[in-house]
Amino acid sequence: MLKRTAEKVLAIIGAIVFLITAVTTTIRVATYDPEAAREQILENGVDQTIDTSMIADIAGSIGIFVIIVSVISAILGIVAAVKLKTDRKQTGLGIMLIIVALVGSIGTFLSGFIGGMVYIIAGVMVLARRPADEIR
């Protein structure tokens, strides 16, 4: 019988990292000041007129997308940690963790990179570790 404690712990750690990413992105979206962004753009030498409402809309949309991807990645990681059992075949969960890692990391514009790496490690461990009965 093969225990999956390490995979469960890594999946939970990855979920926590994705939740932290969601919380920090929420704070950034809530405290975003489009006027300060406009001033910074003007300081960098852009001479065009800048619509601050458009900047705020784009930043808000991107922020909400990152929040949604982070929360979904965290939920799927928790589901994988709960479903990891000692006496069932777990290939599907390992593949799911790797796919969630890739989609979560890219979907958060690499702000969830650490959580994605932890998911990849957990997914590879699920795929690589086999019970002794399967080897025979």
PDB file of N, CA, C and O in Angstrom, residues 3-58:
ATOM      1  N   LYS A   3       1.370   5.224   0.411  1.00  0.00           N
ATOM      2  CA  LYS A   3       0.762   6.420   1.002  1.00  0.00           C
ATOM      3  C   LYS A   3       1.051   7.619   0.107  1.00  0.00           C
ATOM      4  O   LYS A   3       2.130   7.745  -0.467  1.00  0.00           O
ATOM      5  N   ARG A   4       0.085   8.499   0.007  1.00  0.00           N
ATOM      6  CA  ARG A   4       0.201   9.688  -0.853  1.00  0.00           C
ATOM      7  C   ARG A   4       0.272  10.973  -0.032  1.00  0.00           C
ATOM      8  O   ARG A   4      -0.212  12.014  -0.449  1.00  0.00           O
ATOM      9  N   THR A   5       0.896  10.906   1.123  1.00  0.00           N
ATOM     10  CA  THR A   5       0.957  12.064   2.009  1.00  0.00           C
ATOM     11  C   THR A   5       1.720  13.228   1.381  1.00  0.00           C
ATOM     12  O   THR A   5       1.283  14.378   1.446  1.00  0.00           O
ATOM     13  N   ALA A   6       2.846  12.949   0.751  1.00  0.00           N
ATOM     14  CA  ALA A   6       3.652  14.016   0.164  1.00  0.00           C
ATOM     15  C   ALA A   6       2.895  14.716  -0.957  1.00  0.00           C
ATOM     16  O   ALA A   6       2.916  15.953  -1.056  1.00  0.00           O
ATOM     17  N   GLU A   7       2.200  13.939  -1.781  1.00  0.00           N
ATOM     18  CA  GLU A   7       1.430  14.533  -2.877  1.00  0.00           C
ATOM     19  C   GLU A   7       0.286  15.390  -2.347  1.00  0.00           C
ATOM     20  O   GLU A   7       0.013  16.468  -2.871  1.00  0.00           O
ATOM     21  N   LYS A   8      -0.378  14.903  -1.291  1.00  0.00           N
ATOM     22  CA  LYS A   8      -1.470  15.673  -0.695  1.00  0.00           C
ATOM     23  C   LYS A   8      -0.958  16.994  -0.127  1.00  0.00           C
ATOM     24  O   LYS A   8      -1.562  18.045  -0.333  1.00  0.00           O
ATOM     25  N   VAL A   9       0.160  16.932   0.584  1.00  0.00           N
ATOM     26  CA  VAL A   9       0.727  18.146   1.183  1.00  0.00           C
ATOM     27  C   VAL A   9       1.137  19.136   0.097  1.00  0.00           C
ATOM     28  O   VAL A   9       0.866  20.345   0.206  1.00  0.00           O
ATOM     29  N   LEU A  10       1.783  18.648  -0.959  1.00  0.00           N
ATOM     30  CA  LEU A  10       2.190  19.544  -2.045  1.00  0.00           C
ATOM     31  C   LEU A  10       0.989  20.156  -2.752  1.00  0.00           C
ATOM     32  O   LEU A  10       1.006  21.343  -3.101  1.00  0.00           O
ATOM     33  N   ALA A  11      -0.070  19.371  -2.952  1.00  0.00           N
ATOM     34  CA  ALA A  11      -1.274  19.917  -3.588  1.00  0.00           C
ATOM     35  C   ALA A  11      -1.912  20.993  -2.708  1.00  0.00           C
ATOM     36  O   ALA A  11      -2.373  22.019  -3.209  1.00  0.00           O
ATOM     37  N   ILE A  12      -1.932  20.777  -1.410  1.00  0.00           N
ATOM     38  CA  ILE A  12      -2.499  21.777  -0.500  1.00  0.00           C
ATOM     39  C   ILE A  12      -1.631  23.032  -0.472  1.00  0.00           C
ATOM     40  O   ILE A  12      -2.148  24.152  -0.477  1.00  0.00           O
ATOM     41  N   ILE A  13      -0.312  22.869  -0.468  1.00  0.00           N
ATOM     42  CA  ILE A  13       0.589  24.033  -0.498  1.00  0.00           C
ATOM     43  C   ILE A  13       0.390  24.818  -1.791  1.00  0.00           C
ATOM     44  O   ILE A  13       0.324  26.058  -1.778  1.00  0.00           O
ATOM     45  N   GLY A  14       0.279  24.122  -2.917  1.00  0.00           N
ATOM     46  CA  GLY A  14       0.025  24.805  -4.184  1.00  0.00           C
ATOM     47  C   GLY A  14      -1.297  25.561  -4.174  1.00  0.00           C
ATOM     48  O   GLY A  14      -1.389  26.679  -4.680  1.00  0.00           O
ATOM     49  N   ALA A  15      -2.328  24.952  -3.577  1.00  0.00           N
ATOM     50  CA  ALA A  15      -3.626  25.622  -3.485  1.00  0.00           C
ATOM     51  C   ALA A  15      -3.529  26.879  -2.623  1.00  0.00           C
ATOM     52  O   ALA A  15      -4.105  27.918  -2.960  1.00  0.00           O
ATOM     53  N   ILE A  16      -2.777  26.795  -1.542  1.00  0.00           N
ATOM     54  CA  ILE A  16      -2.598  27.973  -0.677  1.00  0.00           C
ATOM     55  C   ILE A  16      -1.863  29.073  -1.429  1.00  0.00           C
ATOM     56  O   ILE A  16      -2.223  30.256  -1.324  1.00  0.00           O
ATOM     57  N   VAL A  17      -0.855  28.711  -2.204  1.00  0.00           N
ATOM     58  CA  VAL A  17      -0.115  29.723  -2.982  1.00  0.00           C
ATOM     59  C   VAL A  17      -1.031  30.383  -4.008  1.00  0.00           C
ATOM     60  O   VAL A  17      -1.000  31.608  -4.192  1.00  0.00           O
ATOM     61  N   PHE A  18      -1.883  29.591  -4.682  1.00  0.00           N
ATOM     62  CA  PHE A  18      -2.817  30.182  -5.637  1.00  0.00           C
ATOM     63  C   PHE A  18      -3.845  31.066  -4.929  1.00  0.00           C
ATOM     64  O   PHE A  18      -4.245  32.099  -5.473  1.00  0.00           O
ATOM     65  N   LEU A  19      -4.269  30.693  -3.718  1.00  0.00           N
ATOM     66  CA  LEU A  19      -5.190  31.556  -2.977  1.00  0.00           C
ATOM     67  C   LEU A  19      -4.510  32.852  -2.555  1.00  0.00           C
ATOM     68  O   LEU A  19      -5.138  33.927  -2.580  1.00  0.00           O
ATOM     69  N   ILE A  20      -3.248  32.779  -2.183  1.00  0.00           N
ATOM     70  CA  ILE A  20      -2.502  33.999  -1.848  1.00  0.00           C
ATOM     71  C   ILE A  20      -2.390  34.898  -3.079  1.00  0.00           C
ATOM     72  O   ILE A  20      -2.521  36.124  -2.984  1.00  0.00           O
ATOM     73  N   THR A  21      -2.168  34.294  -4.241  1.00  0.00           N
ATOM     74  CA  THR A  21      -2.126  35.061  -5.483  1.00  0.00           C
ATOM     75  C   THR A  21      -3.458  35.759  -5.729  1.00  0.00           C
ATOM     76  O   THR A  21      -3.499  36.932  -6.121  1.00  0.00           O
ATOM     77  N   ALA A  22      -4.557  35.058  -5.484  1.00  0.00           N
ATOM     78  CA  ALA A  22      -5.882  35.655  -5.672  1.00  0.00           C
ATOM     79  C   ALA A  22      -6.112  36.809  -4.707  1.00  0.00           C
ATOM     80  O   ALA A  22      -6.637  37.859  -5.097  1.00  0.00           O
ATOM     81  N   VAL A  23      -5.705  36.640  -3.456  1.00  0.00           N
ATOM     82  CA  VAL A  23      -5.908  37.696  -2.456  1.00  0.00           C
ATOM     83  C   VAL A  23      -5.055  38.930  -2.781  1.00  0.00           C
ATOM     84  O   VAL A  23      -5.548  40.065  -2.727  1.00  0.00           O
ATOM     85  N   THR A  24      -3.792  38.715  -3.136  1.00  0.00           N
ATOM     86  CA  THR A  24      -2.947  39.873  -3.443  1.00  0.00           C
ATOM     87  C   THR A  24      -3.424  40.588  -4.707  1.00  0.00           C
ATOM     88  O   THR A  24      -3.359  41.822  -4.777  1.00  0.00           O
ATOM     89  N   THR A  25      -3.916  39.841  -5.682  1.00  0.00           N
ATOM     90  CA  THR A  25      -4.457  40.478  -6.883  1.00  0.00           C
ATOM     91  C   THR A  25      -5.725  41.256  -6.556  1.00  0.00           C
ATOM     92  O   THR A  25      -5.936  42.350  -7.093  1.00  0.00           O
ATOM     93  N   THR A  26      -6.549  40.721  -5.672  1.00  0.00           N
ATOM     94  CA  THR A  26      -7.753  41.441  -5.243  1.00  0.00           C
ATOM     95  C   THR A  26      -7.386  42.756  -4.570  1.00  0.00           C
ATOM     96  O   THR A  26      -8.007  43.792  -4.839  1.00  0.00           O
ATOM     97  N   ILE A  27      -6.377  42.718  -3.731  1.00  0.00           N
ATOM     98  CA  ILE A  27      -5.934  43.947  -3.053  1.00  0.00           C
ATOM     99  C   ILE A  27      -5.390  44.948  -4.068  1.00  0.00           C
ATOM    100  O   ILE A  27      -5.683  46.144  -4.002  1.00  0.00           O
ATOM    101  N   ARG A  28      -4.628  44.470  -5.032  1.00  0.00           N
ATOM    102  CA  ARG A  28      -4.081  45.368  -6.055  1.00  0.00           C
ATOM    103  C   ARG A  28      -5.177  45.994  -6.911  1.00  0.00           C
ATOM    104  O   ARG A  28      -5.105  47.163  -7.267  1.00  0.00           O
ATOM    105  N   VAL A  29      -6.184  45.199  -7.268  1.00  0.00           N
ATOM    106  CA  VAL A  29      -7.282  45.733  -8.075  1.00  0.00           C
ATOM    107  C   VAL A  29      -8.078  46.752  -7.266  1.00  0.00           C
ATOM    108  O   VAL A  29      -8.481  47.803  -7.788  1.00  0.00           O
ATOM    109  N   ALA A  30      -8.282  46.473  -5.983  1.00  0.00           N
ATOM    110  CA  ALA A  30      -9.068  47.379  -5.149  1.00  0.00           C
ATOM    111  C   ALA A  30      -8.347  48.701  -4.881  1.00  0.00           C
ATOM    112  O   ALA A  30      -8.993  49.750  -4.750  1.00  0.00           O
ATOM    113  N   THR A  31      -7.032  48.665  -4.830  1.00  0.00           N
ATOM    114  CA  THR A  31      -6.276  49.885  -4.520  1.00  0.00           C
ATOM    115  C   THR A  31      -5.657  50.531  -5.756  1.00  0.00           C
ATOM    116  O   THR A  31      -4.840  51.439  -5.621  1.00  0.00           O
ATOM    117  N   TYR A  32      -6.055  50.104  -6.938  1.00  0.00           N
ATOM    118  CA  TYR A  32      -5.477  50.633  -8.173  1.00  0.00           C
ATOM    119  C   TYR A  32      -5.915  52.077  -8.388  1.00  0.00           C
ATOM    120  O   TYR A  32      -7.091  52.409  -8.289  1.00  0.00           O
ATOM    121  N   ASP A  33      -4.951  52.932  -8.701  1.00  0.00           N
ATOM    122  CA  ASP A  33      -5.219  54.348  -8.948  1.00  0.00           C
ATOM    123  C   ASP A  33      -4.864  54.666 -10.405  1.00  0.00           C
ATOM    124  O   ASP A  33      -3.685  54.748 -10.754  1.00  0.00           O
ATOM    125  N   PRO A  34      -5.870  54.850 -11.276  1.00  0.00           N
ATOM    126  CA  PRO A  34      -5.569  55.098 -12.691  1.00  0.00           C
ATOM    127  C   PRO A  34      -4.861  56.435 -12.923  1.00  0.00           C
ATOM    128  O   PRO A  34      -4.104  56.576 -13.882  1.00  0.00           O
ATOM    129  N   GLU A  35      -5.084  57.412 -12.078  1.00  0.00           N
ATOM    130  CA  GLU A  35      -4.403  58.708 -12.233  1.00  0.00           C
ATOM    131  C   GLU A  35      -2.898  58.563 -12.009  1.00  0.00           C
ATOM    132  O   GLU A  35      -2.101  59.163 -12.727  1.00  0.00           O
ATOM    133  N   ALA A  36      -2.513  57.776 -11.014  1.00  0.00           N
ATOM    134  CA  ALA A  36      -1.088  57.545 -10.771  1.00  0.00           C
ATOM    135  C   ALA A  36      -0.465  56.794 -11.944  1.00  0.00           C
ATOM    136  O   ALA A  36       0.675  57.080 -12.339  1.00  0.00           O
ATOM    137  N   ALA A  37      -1.193  55.851 -12.514  1.00  0.00           N
ATOM    138  CA  ALA A  37      -0.692  55.132 -13.683  1.00  0.00           C
ATOM    139  C   ALA A  37      -0.543  56.077 -14.865  1.00  0.00           C
ATOM    140  O   ALA A  37       0.427  55.997 -15.616  1.00  0.00           O
ATOM    141  N   ARG A  38      -1.495  56.987 -15.035  1.00  0.00           N
ATOM    142  CA  ARG A  38      -1.415  57.959 -16.129  1.00  0.00           C
ATOM    143  C   ARG A  38      -0.198  58.854 -15.963  1.00  0.00           C
ATOM    144  O   ARG A  38       0.530  59.113 -16.922  1.00  0.00           O
ATOM    145  N   GLU A  39       0.055  59.306 -14.749  1.00  0.00           N
ATOM    146  CA  GLU A  39       1.221  60.156 -14.484  1.00  0.00           C
ATOM    147  C   GLU A  39       2.522  59.399 -14.763  1.00  0.00           C
ATOM    148  O   GLU A  39       3.458  59.962 -15.328  1.00  0.00           O
ATOM    149  N   GLN A  40       2.565  58.136 -14.402  1.00  0.00           N
ATOM    150  CA  GLN A  40       3.757  57.344 -14.649  1.00  0.00           C
ATOM    151  C   GLN A  40       3.974  57.150 -16.149  1.00  0.00           C
ATOM    152  O   GLN A  40       5.108  57.202 -16.632  1.00  0.00           O
ATOM    153  N   ILE A  41       2.906  56.947 -16.905  1.00  0.00           N
ATOM    154  CA  ILE A  41       3.022  56.800 -18.356  1.00  0.00           C
ATOM    155  C   ILE A  41       3.518  58.107 -18.979  1.00  0.00           C
ATOM    156  O   ILE A  41       4.373  58.103 -19.867  1.00  0.00           O
ATOM    157  N   LEU A  42       3.006  59.220 -18.500  1.00  0.00           N
ATOM    158  CA  LEU A  42       3.445  60.515 -19.023  1.00  0.00           C
ATOM    159  C   LEU A  42       4.906  60.785 -18.691  1.00  0.00           C
ATOM    160  O   LEU A  42       5.629  61.393 -19.484  1.00  0.00           O
ATOM    161  N   GLU A  43       5.353  60.341 -17.515  1.00  0.00           N
ATOM    162  CA  GLU A  43       6.758  60.519 -17.134  1.00  0.00           C
ATOM    163  C   GLU A  43       7.702  59.707 -18.019  1.00  0.00           C
ATOM    164  O   GLU A  43       8.848  60.079 -18.199  1.00  0.00           O
ATOM    165  N   ASN A  44       7.201  58.601 -18.566  1.00  0.00           N
ATOM    166  CA  ASN A  44       8.029  57.756 -19.415  1.00  0.00           C
ATOM    167  C   ASN A  44       8.151  58.297 -20.831  1.00  0.00           C
ATOM    168  O   ASN A  44       8.799  57.691 -21.669  1.00  0.00           O
ATOM    169  N   GLY A  45       7.515  59.417 -21.118  1.00  0.00           N
ATOM    170  CA  GLY A  45       7.709  60.071 -22.400  1.00  0.00           C
ATOM    171  C   GLY A  45       6.632  59.830 -23.433  1.00  0.00           C
ATOM    172  O   GLY A  45       6.828  60.148 -24.600  1.00  0.00           O
ATOM    173  N   VAL A  46       5.498  59.282 -23.081  1.00  0.00           N
ATOM    174  CA  VAL A  46       4.405  59.096 -24.033  1.00  0.00           C
ATOM    175  C   VAL A  46       3.661  60.420 -24.123  1.00  0.00           C
ATOM    176  O   VAL A  46       3.192  60.957 -23.133  1.00  0.00           O
ATOM    177  N   ASP A  47       3.565  60.977 -25.343  1.00  0.00           N
ATOM    178  CA  ASP A  47       2.965  62.295 -25.508  1.00  0.00           C
ATOM    179  C   ASP A  47       1.506  62.247 -25.945  1.00  0.00           C
ATOM    180  O   ASP A  47       0.914  63.272 -26.235  1.00  0.00           O
ATOM    181  N   GLN A  48       0.920  61.083 -26.023  1.00  0.00           N
ATOM    182  CA  GLN A  48      -0.469  60.971 -26.464  1.00  0.00           C
ATOM    183  C   GLN A  48      -1.414  61.219 -25.289  1.00  0.00           C
ATOM    184  O   GLN A  48      -1.038  61.090 -24.123  1.00  0.00           O
ATOM    185  N   THR A  49      -2.637  61.566 -25.625  1.00  0.00           N
ATOM    186  CA  THR A  49      -3.640  61.708 -24.574  1.00  0.00           C
ATOM    187  C   THR A  49      -4.001  60.317 -24.055  1.00  0.00           C
ATOM    188  O   THR A  49      -4.112  59.357 -24.817  1.00  0.00           O
ATOM    189  N   ILE A  50      -4.184  60.215 -22.759  1.00  0.00           N
ATOM    190  CA  ILE A  50      -4.414  58.930 -22.126  1.00  0.00           C
ATOM    191  C   ILE A  50      -5.758  58.969 -21.418  1.00  0.00           C
ATOM    192  O   ILE A  50      -6.024  59.855 -20.612  1.00  0.00           O
ATOM    193  N   ASP A  51      -6.594  58.006 -21.735  1.00  0.00           N
ATOM    194  CA  ASP A  51      -7.909  57.895 -21.121  1.00  0.00           C
ATOM    195  C   ASP A  51      -7.780  57.047 -19.857  1.00  0.00           C
ATOM    196  O   ASP A  51      -7.564  55.835 -19.927  1.00  0.00           O
ATOM    197  N   THR A  52      -7.901  57.687 -18.696  1.00  0.00           N
ATOM    198  CA  THR A  52      -7.719  56.965 -17.436  1.00  0.00           C
ATOM    199  C   THR A  52      -8.814  55.939 -17.188  1.00  0.00           C
ATOM    200  O   THR A  52      -8.559  54.916 -16.555  1.00  0.00           O
ATOM    201  N   SER A  53     -10.005  56.169 -17.687  1.00  0.00           N
ATOM    202  CA  SER A  53     -11.070  55.185 -17.480  1.00  0.00           C
ATOM    203  C   SER A  53     -10.778  53.908 -18.280  1.00  0.00           C
ATOM    204  O   SER A  53     -11.078  52.804 -17.819  1.00  0.00           O
ATOM    205  N   MET A  54     -10.181  54.059 -19.447  1.00  0.00           N
ATOM    206  CA  MET A  54      -9.812  52.887 -20.240  1.00  0.00           C
ATOM    207  C   MET A  54      -8.715  52.089 -19.533  1.00  0.00           C
ATOM    208  O   MET A  54      -8.759  50.857 -19.482  1.00  0.00           O
ATOM    209  N   ILE A  55      -7.746  52.775 -18.966  1.00  0.00           N
ATOM    210  CA  ILE A  55      -6.675  52.107 -18.225  1.00  0.00           C
ATOM    211  C   ILE A  55      -7.257  51.356 -17.032  1.00  0.00           C
ATOM    212  O   ILE A  55      -6.901  50.204 -16.768  1.00  0.00           O
ATOM    213  N   ALA A  56      -8.164  51.984 -16.319  1.00  0.00           N
ATOM    214  CA  ALA A  56      -8.780  51.340 -15.163  1.00  0.00           C
ATOM    215  C   ALA A  56      -9.597  50.122 -15.572  1.00  0.00           C
ATOM    216  O   ALA A  56      -9.580  49.091 -14.882  1.00  0.00           O
ATOM    217  N   ASP A  57     -10.307  50.225 -16.693  1.00  0.00           N
ATOM    218  CA  ASP A  57     -11.100  49.089 -17.166  1.00  0.00           C
ATOM    219  C   ASP A  57     -10.213  47.907 -17.557  1.00  0.00           C
ATOM    220  O   ASP A  57     -10.504  46.758 -17.227  1.00  0.00           O
ATOM    221  N   ILE A  58      -9.129  48.190 -18.261  1.00  0.00           N
ATOM    222  CA  ILE A  58      -8.222  47.124 -18.687  1.00  0.00           C
ATOM    223  C   ILE A  58      -7.565  46.474 -17.471  1.00  0.00           C
ATOM    224  O   ILE A  58      -7.498  45.242 -17.368  1.00  0.00           O
TER     225      ILE A  58
END
